[in-house]
Coordinates of C-alpha atoms in Angstrom, one line a residue:
Chain A
X1 CA 0.0 0.0 0.0
X2 CA 2.4 2.6 -1.3
X3 CA 0.1 5.6 -1.2
X4 CA -2.4 6.5 1.6
X5 CA -5.9 7.9 1.2
X6 CA -5.3 10.7 3.7
X7 CA -2.1 11.8 2.0
X8 CA -4.1 12.0 -1.3
X9 CA -6.7 14.2 0.4
X10 CA -3.9 16.3 2.1
X11 CA -2.8 17.4 -1.4
X12 CA -6.1 19.4 -1.5
X13 CA -4.7 21.6 1.3
X14 CA -5.3 25.3 0.4
X15 CA -8.0 24.2 -2.1
X16 CA -11.8 23.8 -1.8
X17 CA -13.2 20.5 -0.6
X18 CA -16.7 19.1 -0.4
X19 CA -17.7 16.9 2.6
X20 CA -20.7 14.7 3.3
X21 CA -21.4 14.0 6.9
X22 CA -23.2 11.0 8.6
X23 CA -26.3 13.0 9.4
X24 CA -26.7 14.3 5.8
X25 CA -24.9 17.7 6.4
X26 CA -23.0 18.8 3.3
X27 CA -20.0 21.2 3.7
X28 CA -17.8 23.1 1.4
X29 CA -14.7 25.1 2.3
X30 CA -11.0 25.6 1.8
X31 CA -9.0 22.8 3.5
X32 CA -6.5 24.3 5.9
X33 CA -5.6 21.3 8.1
X34 CA -6.2 17.5 8.3
X35 CA -5.2 14.9 10.9
X36 CA -5.1 11.1 11.0
X37 CA -8.6 11.0 12.6
X38 CA -9.8 12.9 9.5
X39 CA -10.6 16.0 11.7
X40 CA -10.4 18.9 9.3
X41 CA -10.0 22.7 9.6
X42 CA -11.8 24.6 6.9
X43 CA -11.7 28.3 5.9
X44 CA -14.8 30.1 4.4
X45 CA -17.0 27.0 5.1
X46 CA -20.6 26.7 4.2
X47 CA -22.8 24.0 5.9
X48 CA -26.0 22.9 4.2
X49 CA -28.4 20.9 6.4
X50 CA -32.1 20.4 5.7
X51 CA -32.2 23.2 3.1
X52 CA -30.6 25.7 5.6
X53 CA -27.2 27.2 4.9
X54 CA -24.8 28.6 7.5
X55 CA -21.4 30.2 6.8
X56 CA -18.3 30.1 9.0
X57 CA -14.9 31.9 8.6
X58 CA -13.2 29.0 10.2
X59 CA -14.7 25.6 11.0
X60 CA -13.5 22.4 12.6
X61 CA -15.2 19.3 11.4
X62 CA -14.9 16.2 13.6
X63 CA -13.5 13.3 11.5
X64 CA -15.8 10.6 12.7
X65 CA -18.8 12.5 11.4
X66 CA -17.4 12.4 7.9
X67 CA -18.5 9.8 5.3
X68 CA -17.2 11.3 2.0
X69 CA -14.6 14.0 1.2
X70 CA -13.7 15.3 -2.2
X71 CA -11.6 18.1 -3.7
X72 CA -14.4 20.3 -4.9
X73 CA -12.9 22.2 -7.9
X74 CA -12.6 19.4 -10.4
Chain B
X1 CA 0.5 17.7 7.5
X2 CA 2.3 20.7 9.1
X3 CA -0.7 22.2 11.0
X4 CA -3.2 20.3 13.0
X5 CA -7.0 21.0 13.1
X6 CA -7.1 21.0 16.9
X7 CA -4.1 23.4 17.2
X8 CA -6.1 25.7 14.9
X9 CA -9.1 25.5 17.2
X10 CA -6.9 25.9 20.3
X11 CA -6.0 29.4 19.1
X12 CA -9.7 30.3 19.9
X13 CA -8.9 29.8 23.6
X14 CA -10.3 32.7 25.7
X15 CA -12.6 33.5 22.8
X16 CA -16.2 32.6 22.0
X17 CA -16.9 29.3 20.1
X18 CA -20.0 27.9 18.5
X19 CA -20.5 24.1 18.6
X20 CA -23.0 21.8 16.9
X21 CA -23.5 18.4 18.6
X22 CA -24.6 15.1 17.1
X23 CA -28.2 15.3 18.6
X24 CA -28.7 18.8 17.2
X25 CA -27.8 20.7 20.3
X26 CA -26.1 24.1 19.6
X27 CA -23.7 25.6 22.2
X28 CA -22.0 28.9 22.5
X29 CA -19.4 29.8 25.2
X30 CA -15.9 31.0 25.8
X31 CA -13.4 28.2 25.1
X32 CA -11.3 27.6 28.2
X33 CA -9.7 24.2 27.5
X34 CA -9.5 21.6 24.8
X35 CA -8.0 18.1 24.8
X36 CA -7.1 15.6 22.0
X37 CA -10.5 13.9 22.3
X38 CA -12.1 17.3 21.5
X39 CA -13.5 17.5 25.0
X40 CA -14.0 21.2 25.8
X41 CA -14.4 23.3 28.8
X42 CA -16.5 26.4 28.2
X43 CA -17.3 29.5 30.3
X44 CA -20.6 31.3 30.2
X45 CA -22.1 28.6 27.9
X46 CA -25.5 28.6 26.5
X47 CA -27.1 25.4 25.2
X48 CA -30.0 25.5 22.7
X49 CA -31.9 22.3 22.2
X50 CA -35.4 22.0 20.7
X51 CA -36.0 25.7 21.1
X52 CA -35.1 25.6 24.8
X53 CA -32.1 27.6 26.1
X54 CA -30.0 26.7 29.2
X55 CA -27.1 28.7 30.7
X56 CA -24.0 27.4 32.5
X57 CA -21.2 29.3 34.2
X58 CA -18.9 26.4 33.4
X59 CA -19.6 23.5 31.1
X60 CA -17.7 20.4 29.9
X61 CA -18.8 19.1 26.5
X62 CA -17.7 15.5 25.7
X63 CA -15.7 15.5 22.5
X64 CA -17.4 12.5 20.8
X65 CA -20.7 14.4 20.8
X66 CA -19.3 17.2 18.7
X67 CA -19.8 17.5 15.0
X68 CA -18.8 21.1 14.2
X69 CA -16.8 23.7 16.2
X70 CA -16.2 27.3 15.0
X71 CA -14.7 30.4 16.5
X72 CA -17.9 32.4 17.0
X73 CA -16.8 36.0 16.7
X74 CA -16.0 36.2 13.1
Chain C
X1 CA -3.0 23.2 25.7
X2 CA -1.9 24.1 29.2
X3 CA -5.2 23.2 31.0
X4 CA -7.3 20.1 30.4
X5 CA -11.1 20.0 30.4
X6 CA -11.2 17.0 32.7
X7 CA -8.9 18.7 35.2
X8 CA -11.3 21.7 35.2
X9 CA -14.2 19.4 35.9
X10 CA -12.2 17.6 38.6
X11 CA -12.1 20.8 40.6
X12 CA -15.8 20.3 41.2
X13 CA -15.0 17.2 43.3
X14 CA -17.0 17.3 46.5
X15 CA -19.4 19.7 44.9
X16 CA -22.7 19.2 43.1
X17 CA -22.6 18.6 39.3
X18 CA -25.3 18.5 36.7
X19 CA -25.1 15.9 33.8
X20 CA -26.9 15.5 30.5
X21 CA -26.7 12.0 29.0
X22 CA -27.1 10.9 25.4
X23 CA -30.6 9.4 25.9
X24 CA -31.9 12.6 27.5
X25 CA -31.4 11.5 31.1
X26 CA -30.5 14.4 33.4
X27 CA -28.5 13.7 36.6
X28 CA -27.6 15.8 39.6
X29 CA -25.3 14.7 42.5
X30 CA -22.1 15.4 44.4
X31 CA -19.0 14.5 42.3
X32 CA -16.9 12.0 44.2
X33 CA -14.6 10.6 41.5
X34 CA -13.8 11.0 37.8
X35 CA -11.6 9.1 35.5
X36 CA -10.1 9.8 32.0
X37 CA -13.1 8.0 30.3
X38 CA -15.3 10.6 32.1
X39 CA -16.8 7.8 34.2
X40 CA -18.1 9.5 37.4
X41 CA -19.0 8.4 40.9
X42 CA -21.7 10.6 42.4
X43 CA -23.2 10.8 45.9
X44 CA -26.8 11.6 46.6
X45 CA -27.7 11.4 42.9
X46 CA -31.0 12.1 41.4
X47 CA -31.8 10.9 37.8
X48 CA -34.6 12.5 35.8
X49 CA -35.8 10.6 32.8
X50 CA -39.1 11.1 31.0
X51 CA -40.6 13.0 34.0
X52 CA -39.7 10.2 36.4
X53 CA -37.2 10.9 39.2
X54 CA -35.0 8.2 40.9
X55 CA -32.6 8.8 43.8
X56 CA -29.4 6.9 44.6
X57 CA -27.1 7.2 47.6
X58 CA -24.1 6.3 45.3
X59 CA -24.2 6.2 41.5
X60 CA -21.6 5.3 38.8
X61 CA -22.3 7.0 35.5
X62 CA -20.6 5.5 32.5
X63 CA -18.5 8.2 30.7
X64 CA -19.5 7.4 27.1
X65 CA -23.1 8.1 28.0
X66 CA -22.4 11.7 29.0
X67 CA -22.8 14.7 26.6
X68 CA -22.6 17.6 29.1
X69 CA -21.3 18.1 32.6
X70 CA -21.5 21.2 34.6
X71 CA -20.7 22.3 38.2
X72 CA -24.3 22.8 39.4
X73 CA -24.0 25.4 42.2
X74 CA -23.1 28.4 40.1
Chain D
X1 CA -7.9 12.3 40.7
X2 CA -7.0 10.3 43.9
X3 CA -10.0 7.9 43.8
X4 CA -11.4 6.2 40.7
X5 CA -15.1 5.6 40.0
X6 CA -14.6 1.9 39.2
X7 CA -12.7 1.4 42.5
X8 CA -15.7 2.9 44.3
X9 CA -18.1 0.5 42.6
X10 CA -15.8 -2.4 43.2
X11 CA -16.4 -1.9 47.0
X12 CA -19.9 -3.2 46.3
X13 CA -18.5 -6.6 45.4
X14 CA -20.5 -9.3 47.2
X15 CA -23.4 -6.9 47.6
X16 CA -26.5 -6.1 45.5
X17 CA -26.2 -3.7 42.6
X18 CA -28.8 -2.1 40.4
X19 CA -27.9 -1.4 36.7
X20 CA -29.6 0.6 33.9
X21 CA -28.6 -0.5 30.4
X22 CA -28.7 1.6 27.2
X23 CA -31.7 -0.1 25.8
X24 CA -33.8 0.4 29.0
X25 CA -33.1 -2.9 30.6
X26 CA -32.9 -2.8 34.4
X27 CA -30.9 -5.4 36.2
X28 CA -30.4 -6.3 39.9
X29 CA -28.0 -8.9 41.2
X30 CA -25.0 -9.5 43.5
X31 CA -21.8 -8.1 42.1
X32 CA -19.2 -10.8 41.9
X33 CA -16.6 -9.3 39.5
X34 CA -15.9 -6.1 37.6
X35 CA -13.3 -5.2 35.0
X36 CA -12.0 -2.0 33.6
X37 CA -14.4 -2.2 30.6
X38 CA -17.2 -2.2 33.2
X39 CA -18.1 -5.8 32.3
X40 CA -19.8 -7.3 35.4
X41 CA -20.4 -10.8 36.7
X42 CA -23.6 -10.9 38.8
X43 CA -25.1 -13.7 40.9
X44 CA -28.9 -14.2 41.4
X45 CA -29.6 -11.5 38.7
X46 CA -33.0 -10.4 37.7
X47 CA -33.4 -8.6 34.3
X48 CA -36.5 -6.4 33.7
X49 CA -37.2 -5.4 30.1
X50 CA -40.5 -4.1 28.8
X51 CA -42.4 -5.4 31.9
X52 CA -40.9 -8.9 31.5
X53 CA -38.7 -10.3 34.2
X54 CA -36.1 -13.0 33.8
X55 CA -33.9 -14.6 36.4
X56 CA -30.3 -15.9 36.1
X57 CA -28.1 -17.7 38.6
X58 CA -25.1 -16.1 37.0
X59 CA -25.0 -13.3 34.5
X60 CA -22.3 -11.5 32.5
X61 CA -23.3 -7.9 31.6
X62 CA -21.2 -6.3 28.8
X63 CA -19.8 -3.0 30.1
X64 CA -20.5 -0.9 27.0
X65 CA -24.2 -1.6 27.4
X66 CA -24.3 0.0 30.9
X67 CA -25.4 3.6 31.5
X68 CA -25.8 3.6 35.3
X69 CA -24.7 1.4 38.2
X70 CA -25.6 1.7 41.8
X71 CA -25.1 -0.2 45.0
X72 CA -28.7 -1.3 45.5
X73 CA -29.0 -1.8 49.3
X74 CA -28.8 1.8 50.4
Chain E
X1 CA -10.4 -6.8 41.4
X2 CA -9.2 -10.3 42.1
X3 CA -11.6 -12.1 39.7
X4 CA -12.6 -11.1 36.2
X5 CA -16.0 -11.3 34.6
X6 CA -14.7 -13.1 31.5
X7 CA -12.8 -15.7 33.5
X8 CA -16.1 -16.4 35.3
X9 CA -17.9 -16.9 32.0
X10 CA -15.0 -18.9 30.7
X11 CA -15.8 -21.6 33.3
X12 CA -18.9 -22.3 31.3
X13 CA -16.8 -23.7 28.5
X14 CA -18.1 -27.0 27.3
X15 CA -21.5 -26.1 28.8
X16 CA -24.6 -24.4 27.5
X17 CA -24.9 -20.6 27.5
X18 CA -27.7 -18.2 26.8
X19 CA -27.0 -14.9 25.1
X20 CA -29.0 -11.7 24.5
X21 CA -27.7 -9.5 21.6
X22 CA -28.2 -5.8 21.1
X23 CA -30.8 -6.2 18.4
X24 CA -32.9 -8.6 20.5
X25 CA -31.6 -11.8 19.1
X26 CA -31.5 -14.6 21.7
X27 CA -29.0 -17.4 21.3
X28 CA -28.4 -20.7 23.1
X29 CA -25.5 -23.1 22.4
X30 CA -22.5 -24.9 23.9
X31 CA -19.6 -22.4 24.6
X32 CA -16.5 -23.7 22.9
X33 CA -14.3 -20.6 22.9
X34 CA -14.2 -17.0 24.2
X35 CA -11.8 -14.1 23.7
X36 CA -11.2 -10.8 25.5
X37 CA -13.5 -9.0 23.0
X38 CA -16.3 -11.4 24.2
X39 CA -16.3 -13.0 20.7
X40 CA -17.7 -16.5 21.3
X41 CA -17.6 -19.8 19.4
X42 CA -20.7 -21.9 20.1
X43 CA -21.6 -25.5 19.1
X44 CA -25.2 -26.6 18.4
X45 CA -26.4 -23.0 18.5
X46 CA -30.0 -21.9 18.1
X47 CA -30.8 -18.3 17.3
X48 CA -34.2 -16.8 18.0
X49 CA -35.1 -13.6 16.3
X50 CA -38.6 -12.2 15.8
X51 CA -40.2 -15.5 16.5
X52 CA -38.0 -17.3 13.9
X53 CA -35.5 -20.0 15.0
X54 CA -32.3 -21.0 13.1
X55 CA -29.9 -23.8 14.0
X56 CA -26.2 -23.9 13.5
X57 CA -23.7 -26.7 14.1
X58 CA -21.0 -24.0 14.8
X59 CA -21.5 -20.3 15.3
X60 CA -19.3 -17.3 15.9
X61 CA -21.0 -14.5 17.7
X62 CA -19.2 -11.1 17.5
X63 CA -18.6 -9.8 21.1
X64 CA -19.7 -6.2 20.6
X65 CA -23.2 -7.5 19.6
X66 CA -23.6 -9.1 23.0
X67 CA -25.5 -7.5 26.0
X68 CA -26.0 -10.4 28.3
X69 CA -24.4 -13.9 28.7
X70 CA -25.4 -16.5 31.1
X71 CA -24.6 -20.2 31.8
X72 CA -27.9 -21.7 30.7
X73 CA -28.2 -24.9 32.7
X74 CA -28.7 -23.5 36.1
Chain F
X1 CA -8.8 -19.6 27.2
X2 CA -6.8 -22.2 25.2
X3 CA -8.8 -21.9 21.9
X4 CA -9.9 -18.6 20.3
X5 CA -13.2 -18.1 18.5
X6 CA -11.5 -16.6 15.4
X7 CA -9.1 -19.5 15.1
X8 CA -12.1 -21.8 15.1
X9 CA -13.7 -19.8 12.3
X10 CA -10.4 -19.7 10.4
X11 CA -10.7 -23.5 10.0
X12 CA -13.5 -22.8 7.6
X13 CA -11.1 -21.2 5.2
X14 CA -11.7 -22.5 1.7
X15 CA -15.2 -23.6 2.7
X16 CA -18.6 -21.9 2.6
X17 CA -19.7 -19.6 5.4
X18 CA -22.9 -17.9 6.2
X19 CA -22.9 -14.3 7.7
X20 CA -25.6 -12.2 9.3
X21 CA -24.8 -8.4 9.4
X22 CA -26.0 -5.7 11.7
X23 CA -28.5 -4.2 9.2
X24 CA -30.1 -7.6 8.4
X25 CA -28.0 -8.4 5.4
X26 CA -27.3 -12.2 5.0
X27 CA -24.3 -13.3 3.0
X28 CA -23.0 -16.7 1.8
X29 CA -19.7 -17.3 0.2
X30 CA -16.4 -19.2 0.4
X31 CA -14.1 -17.8 3.1
X32 CA -10.8 -16.9 1.6
X33 CA -9.3 -14.7 4.4
X34 CA -10.0 -13.4 7.9
X35 CA -8.3 -10.9 10.1
X36 CA -8.5 -10.0 13.8
X37 CA -11.1 -7.3 13.2
X38 CA -13.3 -10.1 11.7
X39 CA -12.9 -8.5 8.2
X40 CA -13.4 -11.3 5.7
X41 CA -12.7 -11.9 2.1
X42 CA -15.2 -14.2 0.4
X43 CA -15.3 -15.8 -3.1
X44 CA -18.5 -16.4 -5.0
X45 CA -20.5 -14.4 -2.5
X46 CA -24.2 -13.8 -2.5
X47 CA -25.8 -11.0 -0.5
X48 CA -29.5 -11.1 0.4
X49 CA -31.0 -7.8 1.6
X50 CA -34.7 -7.0 1.7
X51 CA -35.5 -9.9 -0.6
X52 CA -33.0 -8.7 -3.2
X53 CA -30.0 -10.9 -4.1
X54 CA -26.6 -9.7 -5.5
X55 CA -23.7 -11.8 -6.5
X56 CA -20.0 -11.0 -6.3
X57 CA -16.9 -12.9 -7.5
X58 CA -14.9 -11.5 -4.6
X59 CA -16.2 -9.6 -1.6
X60 CA -14.7 -7.9 1.4
X61 CA -17.0 -7.7 4.4
X62 CA -16.1 -5.2 7.1
X63 CA -15.8 -7.0 10.4
X64 CA -17.6 -4.5 12.6
X65 CA -20.8 -5.0 10.5
X66 CA -20.9 -8.7 11.3
X67 CA -23.1 -10.2 14.1
X68 CA -23.0 -13.9 13.3
X69 CA -20.7 -16.1 11.2
X70 CA -21.2 -19.8 10.7
X71 CA -19.5 -22.5 8.5
X72 CA -22.4 -23.0 6.1
X73 CA -22.1 -26.7 5.0
X74 CA -23.0 -28.4 8.1
Chain G
X1 CA -4.1 -16.6 8.8
X2 CA -1.7 -16.4 5.9
X3 CA -3.6 -14.0 3.7
X4 CA -5.3 -10.8 4.9
X5 CA -8.7 -9.5 3.6
X6 CA -7.3 -6.0 3.0
X7 CA -4.3 -7.3 1.0
X8 CA -6.8 -9.1 -1.2
X9 CA -8.7 -5.9 -1.8
X10 CA -5.5 -4.0 -2.3
X11 CA -4.9 -6.1 -5.4
X12 CA -7.8 -4.2 -7.0
X13 CA -5.7 -1.0 -6.9
X14 CA -6.0 0.7 -10.3
X15 CA -9.2 -1.2 -11.0
X16 CA -12.9 -0.4 -10.5
X17 CA -14.4 -1.3 -7.1
X18 CA -18.0 -1.3 -5.9
X19 CA -18.8 -0.2 -2.3
X20 CA -21.9 -0.4 -0.1
X21 CA -21.9 2.0 2.9
X22 CA -23.8 1.8 6.2
X23 CA -26.4 4.3 5.2
X24 CA -27.3 2.6 1.9
X25 CA -25.0 4.7 -0.3
X26 CA -23.5 2.7 -3.2
X27 CA -20.2 3.9 -4.8
X28 CA -18.3 2.8 -7.8
X29 CA -14.8 4.1 -8.8
X30 CA -11.2 3.2 -9.5
X31 CA -9.4 2.3 -6.3
X32 CA -6.3 4.4 -5.9
X33 CA -5.4 4.0 -2.3
X34 CA -6.4 2.0 0.8
X35 CA -5.3 2.0 4.4
X36 CA -5.7 -0.3 7.4
X37 CA -8.8 1.6 8.5
X38 CA -10.4 0.7 5.1
X39 CA -10.3 4.4 4.2
X40 CA -10.2 4.5 0.4
X41 CA -9.2 7.0 -2.3
X42 CA -11.2 6.6 -5.5
X43 CA -10.9 8.1 -9.0
X44 CA -13.9 8.8 -11.2
X45 CA -16.3 7.9 -8.4
X46 CA -20.0 7.8 -8.7
X47 CA -22.2 7.8 -5.6
X48 CA -25.8 6.6 -5.7
X49 CA -28.0 7.5 -2.8
X50 CA -31.8 7.5 -2.7
X51 CA -31.9 7.4 -6.6
X52 CA -29.7 10.4 -6.9
X53 CA -26.3 10.1 -8.6
X54 CA -23.2 12.3 -8.0
X55 CA -19.8 12.2 -9.7
X56 CA -16.4 13.0 -8.3
X57 CA -13.0 13.2 -10.0
X58 CA -11.4 12.1 -6.7
X59 CA -13.2 10.9 -3.6
X60 CA -12.1 9.8 -0.1
X61 CA -14.5 7.3 1.5
X62 CA -14.1 6.9 5.3
X63 CA -13.5 3.3 6.2
X64 CA -15.9 3.0 9.1
X65 CA -18.8 3.8 6.8
X66 CA -18.1 0.9 4.6
X67 CA -20.0 -2.5 4.9
X68 CA -19.1 -4.2 1.6
X69 CA -16.3 -3.7 -1.0
X70 CA -15.9 -5.7 -4.2
X71 CA -13.7 -5.5 -7.3
X72 CA -16.4 -4.3 -9.8
X73 CA -15.2 -5.7 -13.1
X74 CA -15.8 -9.4 -12.6

């Protein structure tokens, strides 16, 4: 296993990412930091939940809430 | 991974934070302490749950209940 | 991270605390002991669940059931 | 943290305890053994679940099912 | 804590046990093996779930599904 | 504890097994590999879920989804 | 246990895989990376959830969300 999934995601640092959480929340933001638990620190994040949007200058997302993570600007 | 998400949040110490918990609770308060499990100690905390607000001089929030955490005064 | 959340709660030892559990149970009692898993040993505890109250001379609360913990006499 | 919650419960060994489990089961029995995961071995246990009672000469209760544990004969 | 709950259960090896699982399944069978995660290997097991019975010559039960375990022939 | 449950299951390698998962899925297939987390690699697997059957030449089943596992050809 | 389930899946690297997640999501994509937690990095991934399809150039899938994983081109 020469490459690791989290290293691949880590290359998106400084770039926009799109997250899907366990409870259905969807989040976009610029990935600033990532740890081995998949905790993430986002800048200019927008959270969409049940058709309601909230914006955050900085946002920590707990890793064990995350199901999917994708570089957003593809 | 030169910066860690929890270090980034830790810079909010002494400042207001906004938390979203797994069961929908929303919490604001001044971040006093944070550990690697994301357990937090807040001062002057206000918990909103199902349209009911409760206030606490000091409050420990268990880390594994937390989904989102953001510095609140942005 | 010079102070830890559990150390802050530990200062409430010998004093009343108020707990909220994952299933909605609310508990008050005098904090006698606390470990790193957030397991607690309470004296003169009262558990409120679905409008029913139960009293216990001594009570162990399992840490992973706890969402919030606050010194109660503020 | 000079005293630990599980040590406090361990003093109830040989005596009756009352347990509340995550799914609402209530259990009484004589505490015979306890480990750090809060697994317990009870003698003469009675389990109440949805108004149905079952009796067991010996019973192992898995620790991660337990929410509350109290010495019963107070 | 001079005796451990799992050691107590382990004495039922070669004898019938009765298990209750988290989802309500009830299982009887002869305990052949047990590990520290409470994984069990049963012989001549019968699983009852929603009024349906299934029989197995050999059956592994994952430990984290188990709530209660009792020697059955008391 | 001279024999371990997973070693017992491991003897079914190369033979058909029957699995029950947490969400009700039932799986049959030939056990090719097994690890300590109970992750399994099956050949010629058939998954039954809500009366729908799907077939897979090779299938990895995540261990923490598994409740029951039995050698199928008894 | 001479072969491990994750090593078997790892041989699908560079090839299409099909995943089933805990919440019912189904995912296809080309497996680029895999770690011991079953976190996966997919290329050209398509996620199907409640009859809605979404496409991603690159996608990280958190391992503890995964129930089943199969090489897709069999």
